[in-house]
mmCIF file with all atom_site columns, C-alpha atoms in Angstrom:
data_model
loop_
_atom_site.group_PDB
_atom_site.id
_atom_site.type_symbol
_atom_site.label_atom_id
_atom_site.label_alt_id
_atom_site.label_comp_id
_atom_site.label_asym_id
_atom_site.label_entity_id
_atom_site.label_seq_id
_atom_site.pdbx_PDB_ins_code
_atom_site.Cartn_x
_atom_site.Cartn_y
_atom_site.Cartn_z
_atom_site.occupancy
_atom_site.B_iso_or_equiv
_atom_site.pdbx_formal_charge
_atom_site.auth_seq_id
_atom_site.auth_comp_id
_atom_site.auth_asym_id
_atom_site.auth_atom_id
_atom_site.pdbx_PDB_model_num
ATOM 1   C CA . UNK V 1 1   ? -15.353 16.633  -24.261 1.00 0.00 ? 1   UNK V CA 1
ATOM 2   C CA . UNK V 1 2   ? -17.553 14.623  -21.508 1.00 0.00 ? 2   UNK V CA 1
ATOM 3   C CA . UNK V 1 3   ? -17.063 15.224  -18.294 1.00 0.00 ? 3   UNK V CA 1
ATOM 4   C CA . UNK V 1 4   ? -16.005 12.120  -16.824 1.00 0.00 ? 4   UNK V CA 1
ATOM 5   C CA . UNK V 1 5   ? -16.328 12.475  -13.596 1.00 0.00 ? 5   UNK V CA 1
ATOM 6   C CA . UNK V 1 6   ? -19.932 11.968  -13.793 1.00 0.00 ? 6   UNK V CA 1
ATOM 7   C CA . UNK V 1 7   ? -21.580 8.666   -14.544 1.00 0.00 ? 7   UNK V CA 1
ATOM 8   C CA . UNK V 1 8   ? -22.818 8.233   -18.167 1.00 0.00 ? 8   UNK V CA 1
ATOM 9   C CA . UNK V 1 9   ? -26.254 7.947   -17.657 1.00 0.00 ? 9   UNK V CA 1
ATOM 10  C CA . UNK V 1 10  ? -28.206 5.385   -20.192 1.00 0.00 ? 10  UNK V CA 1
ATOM 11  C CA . UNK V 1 11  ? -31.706 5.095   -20.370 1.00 0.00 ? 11  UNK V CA 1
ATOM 12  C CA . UNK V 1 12  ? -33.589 2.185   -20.601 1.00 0.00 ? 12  UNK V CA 1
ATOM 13  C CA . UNK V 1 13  ? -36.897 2.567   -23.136 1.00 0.00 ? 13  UNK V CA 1
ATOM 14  C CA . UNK V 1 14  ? -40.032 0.853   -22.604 1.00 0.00 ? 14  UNK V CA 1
ATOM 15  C CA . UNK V 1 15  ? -38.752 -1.556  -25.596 1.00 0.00 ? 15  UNK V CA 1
ATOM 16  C CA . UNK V 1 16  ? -35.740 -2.547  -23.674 1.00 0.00 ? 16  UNK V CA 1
ATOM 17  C CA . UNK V 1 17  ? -33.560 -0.067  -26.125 1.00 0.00 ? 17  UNK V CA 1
ATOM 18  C CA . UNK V 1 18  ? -30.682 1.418   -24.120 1.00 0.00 ? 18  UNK V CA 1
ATOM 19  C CA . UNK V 1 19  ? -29.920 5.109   -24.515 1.00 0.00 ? 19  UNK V CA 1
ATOM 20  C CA . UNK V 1 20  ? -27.057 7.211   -24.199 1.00 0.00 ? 20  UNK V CA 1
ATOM 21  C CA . UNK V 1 21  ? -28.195 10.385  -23.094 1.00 0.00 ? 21  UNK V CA 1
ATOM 22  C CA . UNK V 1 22  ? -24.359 11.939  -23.839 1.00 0.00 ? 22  UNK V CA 1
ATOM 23  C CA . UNK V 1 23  ? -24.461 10.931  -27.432 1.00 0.00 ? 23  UNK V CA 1
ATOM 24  C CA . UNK V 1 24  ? -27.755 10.826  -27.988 1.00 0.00 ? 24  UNK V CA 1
ATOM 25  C CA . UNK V 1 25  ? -27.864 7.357   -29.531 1.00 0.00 ? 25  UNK V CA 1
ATOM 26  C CA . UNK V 1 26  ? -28.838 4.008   -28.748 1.00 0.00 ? 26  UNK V CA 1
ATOM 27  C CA . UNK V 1 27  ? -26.670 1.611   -27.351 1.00 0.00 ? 27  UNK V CA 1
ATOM 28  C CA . UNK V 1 28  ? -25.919 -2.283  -27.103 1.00 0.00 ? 28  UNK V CA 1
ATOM 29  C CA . UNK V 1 29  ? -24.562 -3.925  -23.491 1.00 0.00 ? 29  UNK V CA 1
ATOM 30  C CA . UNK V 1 30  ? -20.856 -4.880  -25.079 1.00 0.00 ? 30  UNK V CA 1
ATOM 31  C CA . UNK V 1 31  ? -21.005 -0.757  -25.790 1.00 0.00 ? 31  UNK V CA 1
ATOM 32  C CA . UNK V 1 32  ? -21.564 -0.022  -21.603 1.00 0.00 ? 32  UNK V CA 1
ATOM 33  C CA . UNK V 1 33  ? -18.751 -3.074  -21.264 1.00 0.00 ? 33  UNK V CA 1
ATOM 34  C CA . UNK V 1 34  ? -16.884 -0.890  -23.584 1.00 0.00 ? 34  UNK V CA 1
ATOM 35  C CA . UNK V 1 35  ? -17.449 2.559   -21.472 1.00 0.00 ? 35  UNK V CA 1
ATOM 36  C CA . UNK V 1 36  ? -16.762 1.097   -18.378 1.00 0.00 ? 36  UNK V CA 1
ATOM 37  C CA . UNK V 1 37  ? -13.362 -0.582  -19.646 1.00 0.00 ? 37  UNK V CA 1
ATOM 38  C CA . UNK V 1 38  ? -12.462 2.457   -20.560 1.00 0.00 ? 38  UNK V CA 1
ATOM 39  C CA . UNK V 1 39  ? -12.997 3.379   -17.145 1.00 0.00 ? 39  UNK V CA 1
ATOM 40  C CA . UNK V 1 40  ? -16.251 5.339   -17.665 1.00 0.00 ? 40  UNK V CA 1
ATOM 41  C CA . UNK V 1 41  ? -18.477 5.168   -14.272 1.00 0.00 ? 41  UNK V CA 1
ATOM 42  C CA . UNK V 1 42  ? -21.953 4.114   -15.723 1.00 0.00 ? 42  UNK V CA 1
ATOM 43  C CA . UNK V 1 43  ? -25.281 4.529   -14.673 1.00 0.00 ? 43  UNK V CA 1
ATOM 44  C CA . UNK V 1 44  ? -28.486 2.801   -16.183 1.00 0.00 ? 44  UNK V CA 1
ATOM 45  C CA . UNK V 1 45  ? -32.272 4.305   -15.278 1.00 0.00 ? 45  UNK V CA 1
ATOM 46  C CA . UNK V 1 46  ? -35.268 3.103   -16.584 1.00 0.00 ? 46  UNK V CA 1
ATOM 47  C CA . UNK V 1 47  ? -37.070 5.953   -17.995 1.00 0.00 ? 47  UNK V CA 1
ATOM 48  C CA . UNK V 1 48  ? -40.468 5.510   -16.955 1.00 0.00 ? 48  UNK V CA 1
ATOM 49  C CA . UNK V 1 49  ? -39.816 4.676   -13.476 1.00 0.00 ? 49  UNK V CA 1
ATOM 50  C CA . UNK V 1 50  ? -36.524 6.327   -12.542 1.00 0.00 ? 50  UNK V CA 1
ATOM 51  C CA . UNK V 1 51  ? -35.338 2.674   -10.939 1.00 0.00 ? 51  UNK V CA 1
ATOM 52  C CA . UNK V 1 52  ? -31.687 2.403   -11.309 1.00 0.00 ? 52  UNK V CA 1
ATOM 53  C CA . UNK V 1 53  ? -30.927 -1.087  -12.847 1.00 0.00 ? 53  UNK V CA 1
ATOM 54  C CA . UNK V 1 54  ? -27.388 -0.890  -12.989 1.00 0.00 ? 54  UNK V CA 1
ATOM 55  C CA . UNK V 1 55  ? -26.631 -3.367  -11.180 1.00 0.00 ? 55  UNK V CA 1
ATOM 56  C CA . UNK V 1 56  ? -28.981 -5.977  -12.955 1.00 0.00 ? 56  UNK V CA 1
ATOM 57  C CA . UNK V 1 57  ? -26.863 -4.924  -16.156 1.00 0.00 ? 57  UNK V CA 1
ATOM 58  C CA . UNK V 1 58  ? -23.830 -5.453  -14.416 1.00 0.00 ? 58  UNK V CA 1
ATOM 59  C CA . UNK V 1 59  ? -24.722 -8.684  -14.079 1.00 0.00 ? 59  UNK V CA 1
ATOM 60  C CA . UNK V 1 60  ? -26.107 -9.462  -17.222 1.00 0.00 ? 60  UNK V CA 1
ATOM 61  C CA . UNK V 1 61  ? -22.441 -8.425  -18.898 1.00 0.00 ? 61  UNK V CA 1
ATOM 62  C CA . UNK V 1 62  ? -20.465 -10.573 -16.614 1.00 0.00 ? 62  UNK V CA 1
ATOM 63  C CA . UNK V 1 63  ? -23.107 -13.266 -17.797 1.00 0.00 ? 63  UNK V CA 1
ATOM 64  C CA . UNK V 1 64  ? -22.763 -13.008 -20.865 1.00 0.00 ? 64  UNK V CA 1
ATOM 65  C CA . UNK V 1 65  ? -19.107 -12.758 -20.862 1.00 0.00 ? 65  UNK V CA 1
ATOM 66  C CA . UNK V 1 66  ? -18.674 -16.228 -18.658 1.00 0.00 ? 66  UNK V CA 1
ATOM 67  C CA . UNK V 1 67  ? -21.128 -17.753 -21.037 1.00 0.00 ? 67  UNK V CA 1
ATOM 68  C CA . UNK V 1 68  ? -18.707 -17.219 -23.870 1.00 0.00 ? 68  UNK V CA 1
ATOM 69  C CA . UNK V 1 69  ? -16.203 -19.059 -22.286 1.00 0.00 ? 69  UNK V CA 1
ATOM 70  C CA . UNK V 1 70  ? -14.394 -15.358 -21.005 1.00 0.00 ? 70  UNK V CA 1
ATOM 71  C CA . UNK V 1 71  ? -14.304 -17.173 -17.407 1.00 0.00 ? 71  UNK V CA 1
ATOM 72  C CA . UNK V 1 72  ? -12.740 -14.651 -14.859 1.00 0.00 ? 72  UNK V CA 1
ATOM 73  C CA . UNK V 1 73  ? -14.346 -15.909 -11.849 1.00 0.00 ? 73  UNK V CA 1
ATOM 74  C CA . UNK V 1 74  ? -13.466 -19.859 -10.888 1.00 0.00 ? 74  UNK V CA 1
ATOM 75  C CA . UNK V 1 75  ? -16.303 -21.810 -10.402 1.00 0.00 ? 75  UNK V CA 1
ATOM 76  C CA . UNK V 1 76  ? -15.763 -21.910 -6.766  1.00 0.00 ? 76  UNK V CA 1
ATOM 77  C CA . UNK V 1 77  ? -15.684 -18.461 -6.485  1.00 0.00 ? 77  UNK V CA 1
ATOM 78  C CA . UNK V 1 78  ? -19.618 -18.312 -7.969  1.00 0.00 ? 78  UNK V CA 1
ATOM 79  C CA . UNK V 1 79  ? -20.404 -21.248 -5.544  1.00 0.00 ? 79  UNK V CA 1
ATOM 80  C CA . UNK V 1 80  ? -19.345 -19.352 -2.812  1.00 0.00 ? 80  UNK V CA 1
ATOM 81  C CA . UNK V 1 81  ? -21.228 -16.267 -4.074  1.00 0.00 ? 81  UNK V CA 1
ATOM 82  C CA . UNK V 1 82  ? -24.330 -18.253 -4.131  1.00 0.00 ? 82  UNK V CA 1
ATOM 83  C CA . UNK V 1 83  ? -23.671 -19.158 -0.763  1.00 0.00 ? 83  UNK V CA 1
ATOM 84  C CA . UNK V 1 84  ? -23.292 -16.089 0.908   1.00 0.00 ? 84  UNK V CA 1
ATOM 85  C CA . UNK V 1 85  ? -26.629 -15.444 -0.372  1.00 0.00 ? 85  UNK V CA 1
ATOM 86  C CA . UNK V 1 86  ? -27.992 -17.949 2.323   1.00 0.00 ? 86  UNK V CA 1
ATOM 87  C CA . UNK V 1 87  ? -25.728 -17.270 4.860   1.00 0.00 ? 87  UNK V CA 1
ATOM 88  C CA . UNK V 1 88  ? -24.683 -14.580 7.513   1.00 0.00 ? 88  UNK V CA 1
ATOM 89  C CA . UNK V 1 89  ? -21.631 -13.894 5.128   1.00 0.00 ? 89  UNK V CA 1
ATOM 90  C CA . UNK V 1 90  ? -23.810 -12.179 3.157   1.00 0.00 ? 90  UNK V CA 1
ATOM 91  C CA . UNK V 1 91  ? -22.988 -9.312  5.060   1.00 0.00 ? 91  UNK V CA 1
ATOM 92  C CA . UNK V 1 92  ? -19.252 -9.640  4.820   1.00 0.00 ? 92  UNK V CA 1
ATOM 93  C CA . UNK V 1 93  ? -18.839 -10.870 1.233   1.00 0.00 ? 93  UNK V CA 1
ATOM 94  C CA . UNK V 1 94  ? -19.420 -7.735  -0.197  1.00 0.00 ? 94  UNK V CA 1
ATOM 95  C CA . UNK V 1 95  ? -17.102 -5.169  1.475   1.00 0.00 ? 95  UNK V CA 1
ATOM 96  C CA . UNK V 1 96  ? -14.148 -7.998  1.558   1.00 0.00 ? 96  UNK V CA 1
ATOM 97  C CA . UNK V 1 97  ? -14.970 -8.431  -2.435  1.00 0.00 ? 97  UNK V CA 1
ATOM 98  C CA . UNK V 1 98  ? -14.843 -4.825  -2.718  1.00 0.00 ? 98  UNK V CA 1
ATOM 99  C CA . UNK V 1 99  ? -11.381 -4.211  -0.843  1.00 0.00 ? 99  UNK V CA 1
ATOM 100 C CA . UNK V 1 100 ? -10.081 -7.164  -2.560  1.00 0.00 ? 100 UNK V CA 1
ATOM 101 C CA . UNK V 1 101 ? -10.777 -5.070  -6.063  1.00 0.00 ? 101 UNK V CA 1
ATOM 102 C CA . UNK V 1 102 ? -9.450  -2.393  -4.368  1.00 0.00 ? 102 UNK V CA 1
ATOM 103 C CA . UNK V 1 103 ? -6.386  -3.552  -3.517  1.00 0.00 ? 103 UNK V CA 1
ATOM 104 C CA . UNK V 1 104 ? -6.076  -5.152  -7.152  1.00 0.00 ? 104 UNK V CA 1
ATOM 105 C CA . UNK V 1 105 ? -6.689  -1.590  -8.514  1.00 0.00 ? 105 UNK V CA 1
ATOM 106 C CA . UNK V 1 106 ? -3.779  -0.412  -6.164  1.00 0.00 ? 106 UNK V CA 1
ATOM 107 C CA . UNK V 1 107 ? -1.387  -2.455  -7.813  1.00 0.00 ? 107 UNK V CA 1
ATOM 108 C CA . UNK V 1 108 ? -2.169  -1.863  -10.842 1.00 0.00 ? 108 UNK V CA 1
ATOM 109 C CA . UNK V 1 109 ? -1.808  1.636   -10.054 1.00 0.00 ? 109 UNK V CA 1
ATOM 110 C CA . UNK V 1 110 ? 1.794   1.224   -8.712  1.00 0.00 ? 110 UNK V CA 1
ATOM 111 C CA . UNK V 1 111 ? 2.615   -0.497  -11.446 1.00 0.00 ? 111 UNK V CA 1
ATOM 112 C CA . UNK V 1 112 ? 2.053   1.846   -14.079 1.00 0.00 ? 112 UNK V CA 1
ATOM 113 C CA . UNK V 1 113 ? 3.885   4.130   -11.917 1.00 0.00 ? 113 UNK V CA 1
ATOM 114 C CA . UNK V 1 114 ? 6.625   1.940   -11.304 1.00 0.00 ? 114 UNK V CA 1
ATOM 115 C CA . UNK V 1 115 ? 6.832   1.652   -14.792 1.00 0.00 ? 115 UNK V CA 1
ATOM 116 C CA . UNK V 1 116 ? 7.635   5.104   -15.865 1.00 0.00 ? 116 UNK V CA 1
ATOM 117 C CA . UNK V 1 117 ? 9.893   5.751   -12.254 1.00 0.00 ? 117 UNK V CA 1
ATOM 118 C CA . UNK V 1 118 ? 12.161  3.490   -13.541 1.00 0.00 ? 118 UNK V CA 1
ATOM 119 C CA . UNK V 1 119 ? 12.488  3.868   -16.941 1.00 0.00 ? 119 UNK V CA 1
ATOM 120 C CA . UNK V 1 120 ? 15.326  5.776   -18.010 1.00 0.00 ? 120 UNK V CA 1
ATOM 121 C CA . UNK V 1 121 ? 13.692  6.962   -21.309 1.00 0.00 ? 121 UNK V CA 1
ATOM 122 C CA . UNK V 1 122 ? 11.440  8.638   -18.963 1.00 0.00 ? 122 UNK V CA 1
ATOM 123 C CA . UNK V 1 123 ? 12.789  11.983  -20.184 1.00 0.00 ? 123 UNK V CA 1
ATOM 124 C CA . UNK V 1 124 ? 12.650  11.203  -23.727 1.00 0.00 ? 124 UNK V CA 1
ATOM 125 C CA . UNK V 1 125 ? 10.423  13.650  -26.236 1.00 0.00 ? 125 UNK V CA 1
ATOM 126 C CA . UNK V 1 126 ? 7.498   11.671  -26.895 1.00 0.00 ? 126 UNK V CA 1
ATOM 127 C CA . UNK V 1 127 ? 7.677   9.322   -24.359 1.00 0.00 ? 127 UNK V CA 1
ATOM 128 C CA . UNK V 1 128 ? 4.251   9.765   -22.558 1.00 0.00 ? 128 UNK V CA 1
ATOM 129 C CA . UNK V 1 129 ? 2.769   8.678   -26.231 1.00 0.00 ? 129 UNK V CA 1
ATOM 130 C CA . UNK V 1 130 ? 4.708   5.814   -26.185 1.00 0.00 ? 130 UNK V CA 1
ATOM 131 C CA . UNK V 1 131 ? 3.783   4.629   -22.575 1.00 0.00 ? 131 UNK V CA 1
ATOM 132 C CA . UNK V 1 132 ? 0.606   5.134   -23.087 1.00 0.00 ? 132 UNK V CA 1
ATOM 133 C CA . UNK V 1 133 ? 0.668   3.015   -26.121 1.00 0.00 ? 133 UNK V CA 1
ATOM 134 C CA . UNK V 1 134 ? 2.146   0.359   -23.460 1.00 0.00 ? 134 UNK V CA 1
ATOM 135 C CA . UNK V 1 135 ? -0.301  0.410   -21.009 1.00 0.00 ? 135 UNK V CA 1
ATOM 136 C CA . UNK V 1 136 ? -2.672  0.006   -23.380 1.00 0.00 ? 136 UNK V CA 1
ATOM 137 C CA . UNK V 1 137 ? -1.106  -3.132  -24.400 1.00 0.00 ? 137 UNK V CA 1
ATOM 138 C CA . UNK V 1 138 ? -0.057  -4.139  -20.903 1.00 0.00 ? 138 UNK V CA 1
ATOM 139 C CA . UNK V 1 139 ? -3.762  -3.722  -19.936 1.00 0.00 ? 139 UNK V CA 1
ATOM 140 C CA . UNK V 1 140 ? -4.728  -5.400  -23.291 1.00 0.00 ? 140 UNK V CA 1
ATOM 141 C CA . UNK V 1 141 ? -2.594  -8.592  -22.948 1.00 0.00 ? 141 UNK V CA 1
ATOM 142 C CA . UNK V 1 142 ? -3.539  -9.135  -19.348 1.00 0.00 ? 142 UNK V CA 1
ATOM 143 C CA . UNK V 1 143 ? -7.007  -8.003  -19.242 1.00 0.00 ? 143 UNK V CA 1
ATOM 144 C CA . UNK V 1 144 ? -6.287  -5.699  -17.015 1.00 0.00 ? 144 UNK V CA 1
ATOM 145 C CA . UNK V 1 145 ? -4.595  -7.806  -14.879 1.00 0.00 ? 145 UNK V CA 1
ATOM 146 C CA . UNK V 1 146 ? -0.977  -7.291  -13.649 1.00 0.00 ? 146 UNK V CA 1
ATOM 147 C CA . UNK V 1 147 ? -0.316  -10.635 -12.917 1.00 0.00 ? 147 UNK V CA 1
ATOM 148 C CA . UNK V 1 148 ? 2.026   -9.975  -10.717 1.00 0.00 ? 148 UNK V CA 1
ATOM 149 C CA . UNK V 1 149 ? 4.738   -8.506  -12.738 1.00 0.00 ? 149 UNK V CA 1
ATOM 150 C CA . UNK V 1 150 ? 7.216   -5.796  -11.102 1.00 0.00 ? 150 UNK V CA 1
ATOM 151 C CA . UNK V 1 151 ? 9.019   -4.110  -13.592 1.00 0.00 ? 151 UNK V CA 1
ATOM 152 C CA . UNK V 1 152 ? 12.740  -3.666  -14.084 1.00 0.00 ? 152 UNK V CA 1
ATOM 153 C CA . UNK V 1 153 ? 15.176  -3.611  -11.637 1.00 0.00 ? 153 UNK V CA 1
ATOM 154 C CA . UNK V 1 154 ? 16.529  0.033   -10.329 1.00 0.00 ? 154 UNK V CA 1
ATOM 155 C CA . UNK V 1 155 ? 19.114  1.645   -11.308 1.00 0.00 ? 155 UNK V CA 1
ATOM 156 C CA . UNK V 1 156 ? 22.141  0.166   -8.813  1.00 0.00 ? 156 UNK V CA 1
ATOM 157 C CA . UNK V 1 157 ? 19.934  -2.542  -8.082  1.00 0.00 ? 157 UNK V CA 1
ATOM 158 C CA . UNK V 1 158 ? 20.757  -6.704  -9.021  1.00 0.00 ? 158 UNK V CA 1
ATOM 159 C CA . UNK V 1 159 ? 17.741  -8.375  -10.950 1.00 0.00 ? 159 UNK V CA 1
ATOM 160 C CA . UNK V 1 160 ? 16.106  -10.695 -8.062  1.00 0.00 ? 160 UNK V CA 1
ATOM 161 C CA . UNK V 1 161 ? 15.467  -13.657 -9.139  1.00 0.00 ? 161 UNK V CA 1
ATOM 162 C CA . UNK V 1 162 ? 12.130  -15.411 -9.461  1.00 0.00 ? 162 UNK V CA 1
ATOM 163 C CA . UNK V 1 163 ? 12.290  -17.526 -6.446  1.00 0.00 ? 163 UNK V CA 1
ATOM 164 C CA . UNK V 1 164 ? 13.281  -14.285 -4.820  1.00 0.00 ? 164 UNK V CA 1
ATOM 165 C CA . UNK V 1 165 ? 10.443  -12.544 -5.994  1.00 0.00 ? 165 UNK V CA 1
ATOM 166 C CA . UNK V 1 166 ? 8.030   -15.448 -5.050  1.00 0.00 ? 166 UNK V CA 1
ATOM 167 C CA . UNK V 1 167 ? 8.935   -15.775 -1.290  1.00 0.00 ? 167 UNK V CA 1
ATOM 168 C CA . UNK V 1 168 ? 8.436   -11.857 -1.123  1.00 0.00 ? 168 UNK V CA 1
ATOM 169 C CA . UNK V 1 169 ? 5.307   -11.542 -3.299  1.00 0.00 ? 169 UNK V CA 1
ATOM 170 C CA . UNK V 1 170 ? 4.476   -14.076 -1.069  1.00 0.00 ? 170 UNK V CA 1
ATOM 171 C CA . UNK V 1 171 ? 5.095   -12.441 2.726   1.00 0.00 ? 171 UNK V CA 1
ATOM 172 C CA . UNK V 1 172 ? 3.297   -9.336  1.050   1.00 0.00 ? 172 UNK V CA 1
ATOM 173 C CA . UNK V 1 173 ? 0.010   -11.655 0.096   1.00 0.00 ? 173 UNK V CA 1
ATOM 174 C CA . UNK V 1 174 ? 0.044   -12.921 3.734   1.00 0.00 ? 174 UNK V CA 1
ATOM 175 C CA . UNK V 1 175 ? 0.365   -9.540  5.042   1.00 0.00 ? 175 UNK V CA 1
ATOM 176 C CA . UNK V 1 176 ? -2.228  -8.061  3.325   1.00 0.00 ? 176 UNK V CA 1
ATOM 177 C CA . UNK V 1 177 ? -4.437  -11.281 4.244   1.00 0.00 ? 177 UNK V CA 1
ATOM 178 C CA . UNK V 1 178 ? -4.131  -10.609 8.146   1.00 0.00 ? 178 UNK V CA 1
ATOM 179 C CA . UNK V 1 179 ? -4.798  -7.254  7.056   1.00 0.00 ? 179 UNK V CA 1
ATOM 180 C CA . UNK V 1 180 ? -8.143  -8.210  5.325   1.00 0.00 ? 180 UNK V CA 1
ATOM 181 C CA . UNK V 1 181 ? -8.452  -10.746 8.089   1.00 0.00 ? 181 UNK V CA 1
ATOM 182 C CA . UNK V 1 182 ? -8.429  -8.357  11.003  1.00 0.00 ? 182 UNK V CA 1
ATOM 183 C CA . UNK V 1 183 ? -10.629 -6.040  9.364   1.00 0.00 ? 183 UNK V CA 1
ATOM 184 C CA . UNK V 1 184 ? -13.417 -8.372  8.680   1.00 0.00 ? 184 UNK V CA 1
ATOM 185 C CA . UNK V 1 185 ? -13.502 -10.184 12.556  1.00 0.00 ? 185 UNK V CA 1
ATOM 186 C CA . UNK V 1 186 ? -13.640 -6.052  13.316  1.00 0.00 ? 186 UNK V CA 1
ATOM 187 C CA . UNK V 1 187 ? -16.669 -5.553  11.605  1.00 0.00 ? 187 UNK V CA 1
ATOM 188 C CA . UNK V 1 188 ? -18.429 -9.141  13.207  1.00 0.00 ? 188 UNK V CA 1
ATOM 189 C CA . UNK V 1 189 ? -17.199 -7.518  16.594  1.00 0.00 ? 189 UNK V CA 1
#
């Protein structure tokens, strides 16, 4: 098996033709959207040169993905990227992006977790093959989004209702905000 902890390294040919250097074949950009899904870490060198251009394929897959109508990012968040392009943002933008997805990963994270904590099947044989047959379709259905969802109540514990969950999910948003906030007039300062 691959050791994952490296990147995959692809190499780009001369003609263009992308090659996986662990399988030893070639490659098309919705198979490195496929690797990284899978949470591969990817890296793409041009062979002749030795320039990494991973992030120019990066952006070519998102591209190509919003220009099949797969929109993830709202059109105001691209006009704002453009933006920070011309402003003094520029240097912000990136490392607030990056804890935002970092954060988003983090509760994702719990959730899974959360998930199994709770479940009183948890001890059941067979059971890690079934929840990871539910994460899969968890990640799947929301594309890899949690949307927010929390997972059953504990064991003792009265469902909340939604309105309940709201005004928390809420104060915990906020929270992390001034969080993010603080941090980023830290790094102007």
């Amino acid at each position: 098996m691959a050791d994952t902890e490296k990147p995959l390294l692809i190499k780009r040919y001369a003609s263009r033709r992308l090659y996986n250097t662990e399988t030893s074949d070639y490659v098309t950009l919705e198979d490195i959207a496929s690797f990284i899904r899978e949470g591969r870490e990817v890296q793409i060198v041009d062979l002749k040169s030795g320039d990494d251009l991973t992030r120019q394929y990066l952006l070519q897959i998102i591209a190509e993905h919003e220009g099949r109508g797969e929109n993830v990012l709202p059109m105001s968040v691209l006009t704002d990227l453009v933006r920070s392009y011309t402003t003094s943002a520029s240097t912000v933008v990136p490392q607030f992006l990056q804890m935002s997805f970092e954060m988003l990963r983090d509760g994702q994270s719990k959730m899974m977790e959360n998930m199994s904590s709770m479940n009183p099947m948890a001890k059941m044989p067979g059971f890690e093959a079934m929840q990871a047959q539910q994460e899969a379709f968890i990640k799947a259905m929301t594309g890899g989004f949690s949307g927010g969802w929390t997972g059953p109540a504990r064991e003792g514990e009265k469902p909340r209702s939604k309105s309940a969950d709201k005004g928390e999910d809420l104060d915990e948003i906020k929270a992390e905000l001034a969080k993010l906030q603080k941090k980023l007039s830290d790094l102007d300062g």
